[in-house]
Short mmCIF file of N, CA, C and O and ligand atoms in Angstrom, two decimals:
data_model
loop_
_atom_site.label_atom_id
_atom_site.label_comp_id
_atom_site.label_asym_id
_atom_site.label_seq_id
_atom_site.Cartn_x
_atom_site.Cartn_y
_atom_site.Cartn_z
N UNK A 1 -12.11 -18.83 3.29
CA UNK A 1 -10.84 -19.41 2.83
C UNK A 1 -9.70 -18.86 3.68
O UNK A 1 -9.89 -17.77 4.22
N UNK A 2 -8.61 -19.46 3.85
CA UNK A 2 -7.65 -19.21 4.77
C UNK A 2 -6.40 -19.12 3.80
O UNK A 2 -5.97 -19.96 3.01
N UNK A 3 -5.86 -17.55 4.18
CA UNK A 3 -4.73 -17.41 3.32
C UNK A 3 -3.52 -17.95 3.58
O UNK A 3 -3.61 -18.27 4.77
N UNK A 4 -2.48 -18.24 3.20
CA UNK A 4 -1.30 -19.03 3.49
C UNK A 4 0.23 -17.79 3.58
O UNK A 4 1.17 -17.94 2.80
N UNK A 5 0.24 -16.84 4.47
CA UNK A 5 1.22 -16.00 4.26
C UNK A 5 2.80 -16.17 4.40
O UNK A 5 3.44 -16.54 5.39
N UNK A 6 3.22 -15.80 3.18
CA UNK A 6 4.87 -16.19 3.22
C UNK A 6 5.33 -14.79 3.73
O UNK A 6 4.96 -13.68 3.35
N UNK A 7 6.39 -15.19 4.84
CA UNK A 7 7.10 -14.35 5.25
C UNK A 7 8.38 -14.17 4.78
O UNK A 7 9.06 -13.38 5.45
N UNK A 8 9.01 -14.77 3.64
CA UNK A 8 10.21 -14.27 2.95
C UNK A 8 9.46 -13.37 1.77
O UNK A 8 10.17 -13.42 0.76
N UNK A 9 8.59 -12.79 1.60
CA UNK A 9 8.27 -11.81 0.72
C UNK A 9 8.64 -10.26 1.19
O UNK A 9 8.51 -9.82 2.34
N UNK A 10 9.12 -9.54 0.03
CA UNK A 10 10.07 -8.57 0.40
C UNK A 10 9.13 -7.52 1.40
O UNK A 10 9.92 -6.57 1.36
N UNK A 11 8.78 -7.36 1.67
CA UNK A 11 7.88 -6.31 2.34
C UNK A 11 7.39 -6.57 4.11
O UNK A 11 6.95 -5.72 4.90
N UNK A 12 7.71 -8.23 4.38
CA UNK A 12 7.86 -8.72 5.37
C UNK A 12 9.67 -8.32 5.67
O UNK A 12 9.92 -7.63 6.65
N UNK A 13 10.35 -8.60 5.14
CA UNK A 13 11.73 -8.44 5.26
C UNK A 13 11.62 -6.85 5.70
O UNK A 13 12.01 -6.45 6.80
N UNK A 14 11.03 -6.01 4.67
CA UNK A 14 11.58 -4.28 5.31
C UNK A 14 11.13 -4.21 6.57
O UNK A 14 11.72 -3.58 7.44
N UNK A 15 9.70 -5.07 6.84
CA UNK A 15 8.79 -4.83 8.56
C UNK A 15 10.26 -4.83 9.47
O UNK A 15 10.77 -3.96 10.17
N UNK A 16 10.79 -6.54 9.02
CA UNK A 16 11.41 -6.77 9.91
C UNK A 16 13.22 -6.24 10.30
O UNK A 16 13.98 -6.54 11.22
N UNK A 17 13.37 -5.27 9.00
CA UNK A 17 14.25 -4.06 9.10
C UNK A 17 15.79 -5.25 8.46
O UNK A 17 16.83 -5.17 9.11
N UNK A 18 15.76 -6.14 7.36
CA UNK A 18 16.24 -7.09 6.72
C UNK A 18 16.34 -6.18 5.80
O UNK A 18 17.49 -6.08 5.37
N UNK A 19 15.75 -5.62 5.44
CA UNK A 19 15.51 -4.42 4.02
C UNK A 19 15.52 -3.03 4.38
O UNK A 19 14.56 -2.67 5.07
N UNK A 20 16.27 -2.27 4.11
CA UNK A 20 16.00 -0.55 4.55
C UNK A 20 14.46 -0.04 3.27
O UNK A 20 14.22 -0.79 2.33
N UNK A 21 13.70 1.16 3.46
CA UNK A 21 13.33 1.46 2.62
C UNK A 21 12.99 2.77 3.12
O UNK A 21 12.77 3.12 4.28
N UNK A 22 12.98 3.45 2.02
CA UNK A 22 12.50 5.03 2.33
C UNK A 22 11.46 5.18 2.81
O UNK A 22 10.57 4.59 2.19
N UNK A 23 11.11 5.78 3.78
CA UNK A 23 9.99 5.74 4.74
C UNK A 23 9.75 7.40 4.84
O UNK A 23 10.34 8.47 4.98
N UNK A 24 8.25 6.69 4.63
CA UNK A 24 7.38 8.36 4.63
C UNK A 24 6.72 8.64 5.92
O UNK A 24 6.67 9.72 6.51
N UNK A 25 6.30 7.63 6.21
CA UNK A 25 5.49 7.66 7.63
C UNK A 25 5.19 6.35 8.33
O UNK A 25 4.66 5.48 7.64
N UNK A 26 5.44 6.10 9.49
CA UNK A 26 5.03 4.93 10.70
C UNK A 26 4.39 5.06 11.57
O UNK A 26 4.71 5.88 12.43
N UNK A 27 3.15 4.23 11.69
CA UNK A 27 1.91 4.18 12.75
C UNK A 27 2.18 3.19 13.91
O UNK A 27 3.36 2.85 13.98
N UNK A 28 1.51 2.75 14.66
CA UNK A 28 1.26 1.66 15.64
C UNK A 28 1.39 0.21 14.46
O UNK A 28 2.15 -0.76 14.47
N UNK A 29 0.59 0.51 13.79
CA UNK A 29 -0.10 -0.74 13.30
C UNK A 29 0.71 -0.75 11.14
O UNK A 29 0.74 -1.57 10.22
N UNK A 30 1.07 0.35 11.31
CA UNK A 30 1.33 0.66 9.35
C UNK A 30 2.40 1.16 8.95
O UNK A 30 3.13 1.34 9.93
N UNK A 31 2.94 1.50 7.92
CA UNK A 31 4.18 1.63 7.39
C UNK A 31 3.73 2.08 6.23
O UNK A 31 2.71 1.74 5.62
N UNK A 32 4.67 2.98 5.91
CA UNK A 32 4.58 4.16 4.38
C UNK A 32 5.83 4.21 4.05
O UNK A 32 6.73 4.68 4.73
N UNK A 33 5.96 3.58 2.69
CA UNK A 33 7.61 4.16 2.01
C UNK A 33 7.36 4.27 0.58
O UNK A 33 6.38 3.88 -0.05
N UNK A 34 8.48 4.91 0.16
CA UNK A 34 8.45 5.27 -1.18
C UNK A 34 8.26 4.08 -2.12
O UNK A 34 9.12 3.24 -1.83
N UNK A 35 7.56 3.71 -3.04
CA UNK A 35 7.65 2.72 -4.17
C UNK A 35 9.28 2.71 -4.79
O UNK A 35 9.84 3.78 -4.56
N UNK A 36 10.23 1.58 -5.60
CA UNK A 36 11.10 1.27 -5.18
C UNK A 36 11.46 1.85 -7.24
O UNK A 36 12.44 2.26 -7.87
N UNK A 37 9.84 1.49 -7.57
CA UNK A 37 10.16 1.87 -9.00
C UNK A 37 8.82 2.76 -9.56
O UNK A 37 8.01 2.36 -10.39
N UNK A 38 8.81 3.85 -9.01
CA UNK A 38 7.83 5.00 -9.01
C UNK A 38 7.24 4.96 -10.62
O UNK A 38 7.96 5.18 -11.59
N UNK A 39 5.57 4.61 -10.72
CA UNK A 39 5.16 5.10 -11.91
C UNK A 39 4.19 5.88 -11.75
O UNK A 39 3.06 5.77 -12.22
N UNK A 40 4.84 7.13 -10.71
CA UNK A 40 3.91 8.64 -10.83
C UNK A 40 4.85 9.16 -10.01
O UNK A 40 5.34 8.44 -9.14
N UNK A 41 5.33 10.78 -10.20
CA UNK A 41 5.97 11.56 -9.35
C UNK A 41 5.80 11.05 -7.84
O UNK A 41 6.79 10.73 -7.19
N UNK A 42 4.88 10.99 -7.47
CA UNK A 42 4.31 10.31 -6.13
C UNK A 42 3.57 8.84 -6.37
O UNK A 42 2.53 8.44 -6.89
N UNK A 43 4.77 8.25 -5.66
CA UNK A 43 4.08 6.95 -5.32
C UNK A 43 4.72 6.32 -4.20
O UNK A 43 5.94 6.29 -4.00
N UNK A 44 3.69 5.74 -3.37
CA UNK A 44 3.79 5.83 -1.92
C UNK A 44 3.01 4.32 -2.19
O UNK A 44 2.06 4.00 -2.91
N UNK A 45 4.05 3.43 -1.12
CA UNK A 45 3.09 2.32 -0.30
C UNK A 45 2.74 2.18 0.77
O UNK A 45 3.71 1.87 1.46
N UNK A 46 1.56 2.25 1.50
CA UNK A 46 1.35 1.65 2.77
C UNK A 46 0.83 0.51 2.78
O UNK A 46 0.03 -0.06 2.03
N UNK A 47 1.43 0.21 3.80
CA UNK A 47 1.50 -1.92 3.98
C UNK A 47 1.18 -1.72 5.84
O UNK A 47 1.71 -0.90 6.59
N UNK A 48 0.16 -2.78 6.18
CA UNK A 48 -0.45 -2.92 7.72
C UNK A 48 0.70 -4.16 8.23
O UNK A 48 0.82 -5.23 7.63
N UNK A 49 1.44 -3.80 9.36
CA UNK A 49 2.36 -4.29 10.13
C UNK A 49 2.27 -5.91 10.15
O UNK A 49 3.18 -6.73 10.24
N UNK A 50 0.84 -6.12 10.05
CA UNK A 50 0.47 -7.65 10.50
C UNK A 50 0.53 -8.30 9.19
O UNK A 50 0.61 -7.60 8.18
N UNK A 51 0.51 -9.53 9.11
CA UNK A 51 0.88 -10.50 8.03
C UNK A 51 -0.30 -10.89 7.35
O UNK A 51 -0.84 -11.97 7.63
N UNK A 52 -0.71 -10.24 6.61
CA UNK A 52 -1.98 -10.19 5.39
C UNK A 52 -1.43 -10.16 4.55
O UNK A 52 -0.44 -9.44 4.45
N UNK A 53 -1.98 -11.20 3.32
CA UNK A 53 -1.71 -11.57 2.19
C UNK A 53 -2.58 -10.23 1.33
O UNK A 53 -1.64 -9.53 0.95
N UNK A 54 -3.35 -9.83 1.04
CA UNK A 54 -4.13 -8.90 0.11
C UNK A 54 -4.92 -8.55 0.93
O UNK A 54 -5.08 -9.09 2.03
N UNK A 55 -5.61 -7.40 0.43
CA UNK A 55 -6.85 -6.59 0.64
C UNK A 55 -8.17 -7.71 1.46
O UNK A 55 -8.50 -7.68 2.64
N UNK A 56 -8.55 -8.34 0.68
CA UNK A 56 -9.59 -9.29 1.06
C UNK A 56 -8.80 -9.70 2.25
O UNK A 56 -9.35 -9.03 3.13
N UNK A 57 -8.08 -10.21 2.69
CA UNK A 57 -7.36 -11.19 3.79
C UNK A 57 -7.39 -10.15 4.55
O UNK A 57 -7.58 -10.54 5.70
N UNK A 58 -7.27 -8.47 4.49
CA UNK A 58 -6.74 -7.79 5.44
C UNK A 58 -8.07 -7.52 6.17
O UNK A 58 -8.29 -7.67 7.37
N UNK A 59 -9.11 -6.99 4.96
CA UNK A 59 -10.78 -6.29 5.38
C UNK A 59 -11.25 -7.93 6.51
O UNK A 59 -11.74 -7.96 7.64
N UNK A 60 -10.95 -8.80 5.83
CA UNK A 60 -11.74 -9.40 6.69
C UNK A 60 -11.13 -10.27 7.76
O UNK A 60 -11.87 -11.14 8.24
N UNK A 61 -9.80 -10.16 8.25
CA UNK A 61 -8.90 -10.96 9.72
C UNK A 61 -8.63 -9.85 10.17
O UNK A 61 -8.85 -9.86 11.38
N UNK A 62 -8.23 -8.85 9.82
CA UNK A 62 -7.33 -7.24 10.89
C UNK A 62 -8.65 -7.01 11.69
O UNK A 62 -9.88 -7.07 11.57
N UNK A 63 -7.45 -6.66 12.76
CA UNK A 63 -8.90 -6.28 13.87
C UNK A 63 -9.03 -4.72 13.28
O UNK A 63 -8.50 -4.16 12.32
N UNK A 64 -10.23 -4.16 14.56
CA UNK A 64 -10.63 -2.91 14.09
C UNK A 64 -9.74 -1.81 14.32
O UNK A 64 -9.75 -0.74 13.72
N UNK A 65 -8.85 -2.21 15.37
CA UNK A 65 -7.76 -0.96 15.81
C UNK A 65 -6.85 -0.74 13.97
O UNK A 65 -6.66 0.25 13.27
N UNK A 66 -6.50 -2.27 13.80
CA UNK A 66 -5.31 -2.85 12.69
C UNK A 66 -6.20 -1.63 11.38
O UNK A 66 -5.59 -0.65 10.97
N UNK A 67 -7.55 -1.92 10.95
CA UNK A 67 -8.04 -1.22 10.12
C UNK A 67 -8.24 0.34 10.01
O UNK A 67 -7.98 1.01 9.01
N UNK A 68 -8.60 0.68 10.87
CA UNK A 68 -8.49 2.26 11.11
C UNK A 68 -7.21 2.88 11.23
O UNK A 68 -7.16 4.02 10.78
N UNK A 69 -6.31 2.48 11.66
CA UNK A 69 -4.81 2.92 12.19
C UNK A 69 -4.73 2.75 10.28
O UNK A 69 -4.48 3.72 9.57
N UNK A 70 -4.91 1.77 9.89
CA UNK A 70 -4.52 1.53 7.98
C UNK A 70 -5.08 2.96 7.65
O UNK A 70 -4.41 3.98 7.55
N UNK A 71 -6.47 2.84 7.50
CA UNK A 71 -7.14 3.61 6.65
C UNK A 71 -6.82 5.28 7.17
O UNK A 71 -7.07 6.18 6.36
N UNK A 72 -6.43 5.52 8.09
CA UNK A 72 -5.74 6.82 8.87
C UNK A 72 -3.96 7.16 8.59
O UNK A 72 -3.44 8.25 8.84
N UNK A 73 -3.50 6.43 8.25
CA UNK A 73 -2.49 6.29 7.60
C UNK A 73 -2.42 7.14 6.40
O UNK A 73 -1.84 8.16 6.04
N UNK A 74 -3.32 6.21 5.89
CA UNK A 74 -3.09 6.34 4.23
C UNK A 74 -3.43 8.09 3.82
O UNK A 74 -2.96 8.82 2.95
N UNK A 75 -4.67 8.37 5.14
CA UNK A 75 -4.93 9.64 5.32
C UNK A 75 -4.01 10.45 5.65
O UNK A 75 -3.99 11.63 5.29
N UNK A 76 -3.25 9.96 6.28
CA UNK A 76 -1.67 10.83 7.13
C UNK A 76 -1.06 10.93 5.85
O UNK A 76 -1.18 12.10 5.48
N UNK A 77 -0.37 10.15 4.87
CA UNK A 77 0.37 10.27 3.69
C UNK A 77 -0.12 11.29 3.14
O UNK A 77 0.50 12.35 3.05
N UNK A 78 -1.46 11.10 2.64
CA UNK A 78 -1.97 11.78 1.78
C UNK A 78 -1.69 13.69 2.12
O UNK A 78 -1.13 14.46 1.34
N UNK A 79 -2.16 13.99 3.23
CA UNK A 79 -2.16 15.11 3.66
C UNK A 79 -0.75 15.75 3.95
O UNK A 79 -0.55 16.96 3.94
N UNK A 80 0.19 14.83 4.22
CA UNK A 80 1.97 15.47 4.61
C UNK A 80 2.22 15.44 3.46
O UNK A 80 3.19 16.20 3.50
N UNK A 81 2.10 15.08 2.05
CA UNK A 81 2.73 15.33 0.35
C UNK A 81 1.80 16.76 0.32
O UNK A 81 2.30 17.66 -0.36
N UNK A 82 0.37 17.12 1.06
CA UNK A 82 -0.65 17.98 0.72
C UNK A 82 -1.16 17.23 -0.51
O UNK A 82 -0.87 17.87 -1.52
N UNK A 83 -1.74 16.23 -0.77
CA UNK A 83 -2.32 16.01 -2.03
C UNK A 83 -3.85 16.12 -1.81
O UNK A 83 -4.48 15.76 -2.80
N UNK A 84 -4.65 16.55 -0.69
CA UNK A 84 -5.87 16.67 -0.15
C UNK A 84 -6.87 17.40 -1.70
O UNK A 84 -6.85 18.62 -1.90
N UNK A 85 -7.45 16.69 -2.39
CA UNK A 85 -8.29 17.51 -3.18
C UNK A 85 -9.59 18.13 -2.39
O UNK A 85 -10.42 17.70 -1.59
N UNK A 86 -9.29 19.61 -3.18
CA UNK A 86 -9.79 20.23 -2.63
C UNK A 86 -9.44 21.20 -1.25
O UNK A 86 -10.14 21.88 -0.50
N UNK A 87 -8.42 20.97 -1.33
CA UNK A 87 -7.82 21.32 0.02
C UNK A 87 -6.73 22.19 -0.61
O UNK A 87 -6.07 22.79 0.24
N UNK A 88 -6.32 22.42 -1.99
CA UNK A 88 -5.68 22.49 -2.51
C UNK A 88 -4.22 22.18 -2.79
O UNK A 88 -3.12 22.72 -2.98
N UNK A 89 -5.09 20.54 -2.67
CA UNK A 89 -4.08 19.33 -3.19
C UNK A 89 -4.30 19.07 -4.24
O UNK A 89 -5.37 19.67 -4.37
N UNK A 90 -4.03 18.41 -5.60
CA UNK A 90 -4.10 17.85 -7.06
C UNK A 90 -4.53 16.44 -7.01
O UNK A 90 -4.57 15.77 -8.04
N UNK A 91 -4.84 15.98 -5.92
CA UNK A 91 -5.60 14.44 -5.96
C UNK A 91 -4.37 13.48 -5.62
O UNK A 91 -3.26 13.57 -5.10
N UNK A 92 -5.41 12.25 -6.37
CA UNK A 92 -4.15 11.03 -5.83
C UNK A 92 -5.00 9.73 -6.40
O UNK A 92 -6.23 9.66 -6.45
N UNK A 93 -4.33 9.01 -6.69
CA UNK A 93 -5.53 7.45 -6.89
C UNK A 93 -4.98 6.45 -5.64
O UNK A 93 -3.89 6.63 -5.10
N UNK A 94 -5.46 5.89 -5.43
CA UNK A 94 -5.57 4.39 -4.64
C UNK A 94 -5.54 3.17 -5.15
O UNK A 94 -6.66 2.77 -5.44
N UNK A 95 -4.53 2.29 -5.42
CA UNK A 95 -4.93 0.81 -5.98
C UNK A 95 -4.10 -0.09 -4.82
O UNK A 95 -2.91 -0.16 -4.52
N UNK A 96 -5.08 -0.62 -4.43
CA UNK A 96 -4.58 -1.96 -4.14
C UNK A 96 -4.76 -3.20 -4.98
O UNK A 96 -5.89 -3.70 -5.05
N UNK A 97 -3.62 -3.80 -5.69
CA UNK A 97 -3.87 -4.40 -6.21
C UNK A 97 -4.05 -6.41 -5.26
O UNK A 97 -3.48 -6.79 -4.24
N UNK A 98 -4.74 -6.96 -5.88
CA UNK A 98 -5.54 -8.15 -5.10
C UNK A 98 -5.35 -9.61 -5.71
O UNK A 98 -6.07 -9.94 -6.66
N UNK A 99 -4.45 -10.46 -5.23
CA UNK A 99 -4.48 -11.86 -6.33
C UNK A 99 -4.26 -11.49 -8.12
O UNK A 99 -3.89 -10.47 -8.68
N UNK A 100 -4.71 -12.89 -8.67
CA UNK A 100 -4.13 -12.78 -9.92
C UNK A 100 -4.91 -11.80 -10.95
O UNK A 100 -4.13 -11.20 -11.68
N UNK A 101 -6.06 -11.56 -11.13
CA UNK A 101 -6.13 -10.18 -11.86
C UNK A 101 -5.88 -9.17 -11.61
O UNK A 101 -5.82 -8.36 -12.54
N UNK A 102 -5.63 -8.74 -10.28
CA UNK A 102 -5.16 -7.39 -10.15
C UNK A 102 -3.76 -7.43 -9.94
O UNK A 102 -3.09 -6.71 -9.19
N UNK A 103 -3.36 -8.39 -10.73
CA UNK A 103 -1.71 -8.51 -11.18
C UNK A 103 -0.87 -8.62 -9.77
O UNK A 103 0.28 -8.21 -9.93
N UNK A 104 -1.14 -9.06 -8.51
CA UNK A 104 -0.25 -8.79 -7.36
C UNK A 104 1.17 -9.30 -7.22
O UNK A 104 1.35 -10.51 -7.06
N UNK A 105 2.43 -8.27 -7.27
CA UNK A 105 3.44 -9.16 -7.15
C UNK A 105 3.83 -9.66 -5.88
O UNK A 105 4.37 -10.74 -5.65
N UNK A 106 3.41 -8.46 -4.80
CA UNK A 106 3.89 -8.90 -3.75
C UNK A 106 3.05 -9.42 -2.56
O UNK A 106 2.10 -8.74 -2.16
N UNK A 107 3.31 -10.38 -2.08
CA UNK A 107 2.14 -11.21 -1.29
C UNK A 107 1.75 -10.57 0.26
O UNK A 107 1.11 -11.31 1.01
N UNK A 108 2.12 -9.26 0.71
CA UNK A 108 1.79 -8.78 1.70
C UNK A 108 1.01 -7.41 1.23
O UNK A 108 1.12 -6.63 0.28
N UNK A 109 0.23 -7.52 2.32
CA UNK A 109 -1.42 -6.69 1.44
C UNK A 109 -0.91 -4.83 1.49
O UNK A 109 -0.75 -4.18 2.53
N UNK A 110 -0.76 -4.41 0.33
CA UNK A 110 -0.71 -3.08 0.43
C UNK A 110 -1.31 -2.00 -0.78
O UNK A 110 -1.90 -2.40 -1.78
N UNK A 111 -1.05 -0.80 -0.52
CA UNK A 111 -2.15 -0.05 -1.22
C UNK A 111 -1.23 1.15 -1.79
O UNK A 111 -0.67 1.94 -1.02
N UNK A 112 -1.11 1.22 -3.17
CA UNK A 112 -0.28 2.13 -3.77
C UNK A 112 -1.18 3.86 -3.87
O UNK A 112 -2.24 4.06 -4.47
N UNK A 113 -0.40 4.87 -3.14
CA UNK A 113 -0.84 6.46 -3.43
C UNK A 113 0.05 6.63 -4.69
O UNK A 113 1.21 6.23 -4.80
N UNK A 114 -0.83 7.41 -5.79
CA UNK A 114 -0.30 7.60 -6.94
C UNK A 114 -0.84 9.28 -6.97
O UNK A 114 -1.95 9.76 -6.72
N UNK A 115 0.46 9.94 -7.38
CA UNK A 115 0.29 11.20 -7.63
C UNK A 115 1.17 11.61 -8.06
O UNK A 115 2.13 10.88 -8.32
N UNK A 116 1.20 13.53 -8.42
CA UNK A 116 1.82 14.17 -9.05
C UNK A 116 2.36 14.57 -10.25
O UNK A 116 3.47 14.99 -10.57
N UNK A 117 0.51 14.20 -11.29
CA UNK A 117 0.48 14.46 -12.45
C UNK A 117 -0.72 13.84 -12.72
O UNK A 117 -1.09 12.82 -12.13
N UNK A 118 -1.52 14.58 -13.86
CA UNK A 118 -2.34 13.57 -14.55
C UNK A 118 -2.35 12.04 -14.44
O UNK A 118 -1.27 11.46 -14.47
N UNK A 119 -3.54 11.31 -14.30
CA UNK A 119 -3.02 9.94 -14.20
C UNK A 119 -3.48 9.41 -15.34
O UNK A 119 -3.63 8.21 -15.57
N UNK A 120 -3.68 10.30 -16.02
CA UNK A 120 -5.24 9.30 -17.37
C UNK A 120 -5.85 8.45 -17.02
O UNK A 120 -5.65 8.03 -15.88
N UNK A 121 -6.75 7.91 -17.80
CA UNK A 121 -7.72 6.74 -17.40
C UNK A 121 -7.00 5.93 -16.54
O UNK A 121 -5.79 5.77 -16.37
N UNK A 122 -8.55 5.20 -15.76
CA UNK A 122 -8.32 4.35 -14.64
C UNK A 122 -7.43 2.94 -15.07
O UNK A 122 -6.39 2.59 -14.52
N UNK A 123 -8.13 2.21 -16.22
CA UNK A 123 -7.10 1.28 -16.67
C UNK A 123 -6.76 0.87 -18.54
O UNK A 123 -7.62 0.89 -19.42
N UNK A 124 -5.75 0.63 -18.68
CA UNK A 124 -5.42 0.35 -19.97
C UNK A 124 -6.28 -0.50 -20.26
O UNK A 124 -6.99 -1.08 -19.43
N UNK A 125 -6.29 -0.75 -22.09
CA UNK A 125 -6.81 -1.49 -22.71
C UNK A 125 -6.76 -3.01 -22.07
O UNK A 125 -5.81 -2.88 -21.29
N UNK A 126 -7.14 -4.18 -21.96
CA UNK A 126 -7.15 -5.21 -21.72
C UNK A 126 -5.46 -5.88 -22.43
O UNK A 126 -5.11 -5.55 -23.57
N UNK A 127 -4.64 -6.77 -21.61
CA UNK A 127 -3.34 -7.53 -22.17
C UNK A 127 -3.86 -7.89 -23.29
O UNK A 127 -3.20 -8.54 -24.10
P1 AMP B 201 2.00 -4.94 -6.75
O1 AMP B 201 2.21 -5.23 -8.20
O2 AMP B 201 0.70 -4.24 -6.46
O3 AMP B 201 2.24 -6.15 -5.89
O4 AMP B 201 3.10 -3.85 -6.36
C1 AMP B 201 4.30 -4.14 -5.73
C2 AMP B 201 5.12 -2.87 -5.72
O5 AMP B 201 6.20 -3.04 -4.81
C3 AMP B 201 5.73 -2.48 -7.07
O6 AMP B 201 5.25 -1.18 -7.44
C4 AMP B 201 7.24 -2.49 -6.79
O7 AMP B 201 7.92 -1.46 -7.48
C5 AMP B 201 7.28 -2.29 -5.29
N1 AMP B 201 8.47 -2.80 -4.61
C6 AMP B 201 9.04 -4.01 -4.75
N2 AMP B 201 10.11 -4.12 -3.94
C7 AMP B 201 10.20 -2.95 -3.26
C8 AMP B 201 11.10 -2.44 -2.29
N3 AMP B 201 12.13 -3.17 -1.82
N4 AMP B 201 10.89 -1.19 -1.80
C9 AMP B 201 9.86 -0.46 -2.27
N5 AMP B 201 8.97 -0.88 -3.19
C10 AMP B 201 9.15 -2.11 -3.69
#
């Protein structure tokens, strides 16, 4: 299936510097900024430079440089807050959320770091 990516979605606008946003870290290929309405002491987005609609659209069109530079990223964040478990960091979760059940608001593919406290269970009761 072929995704249809809108480029007036806000996260295309910050790429293209239309939007300022707090920025944690910038790769070749990725971008890290602060979440705009934090629901964990730490919450961090990284979003891949290129125009992917979700997760699925990204794993399977980003080339291999586009994917590793992502997934090294997210590693770079993780380690400059120190949240490395085991490293004696306190952890972190990962959601990317994906289309309509994983509730996505924004149509450019990115992956929320959540930290800096207990997170409790993985997900609430069902709506
Ligand atoms: P999702 O529901 O997975 O699409 O998450 C979108 C996230 O983007 C939410 O957590 C929003 O708070 C966040 N967000 C929306 N606009 C901005 C912005 N301008 N800067 C930073 N984060 C934003």
């Amino acid at each position: 299936m072929a995704y249809a990516y809108d480029d007036q979605n806000v996260f295309a606008k910050i790429l293209r510097g239309e939007i300022s946003c707090d920025k944690v870290l910038e790769t070749e290929h990725s971008l890290a900024f602060n979440d705009i309405a934090p629901q964990a002491p730490t919450h961090v987005l990284v979003i891949p430079k290129g125009p992917y609609v979700n997760y699925d659209h990204f794993a399977a069109e980003a080339s291999e440089a586009e994917i590793v530079d992502f997934s090294r990223a997210v590693r770079q964040v993780i380690a400059k807050l120190g949240l490395e478990p085991g490293q004696g960091g306190m952890g972190y979760r990962l959601i990317a959320n994906s289309g309509e059940a994983g509730v996505q608001e924004v149509p450019h593919m990115h992956m929320h770091i959540l930290s800096g406290r207990r997170l409790g269970r993985m997900l609430p009761k069902a709506e």
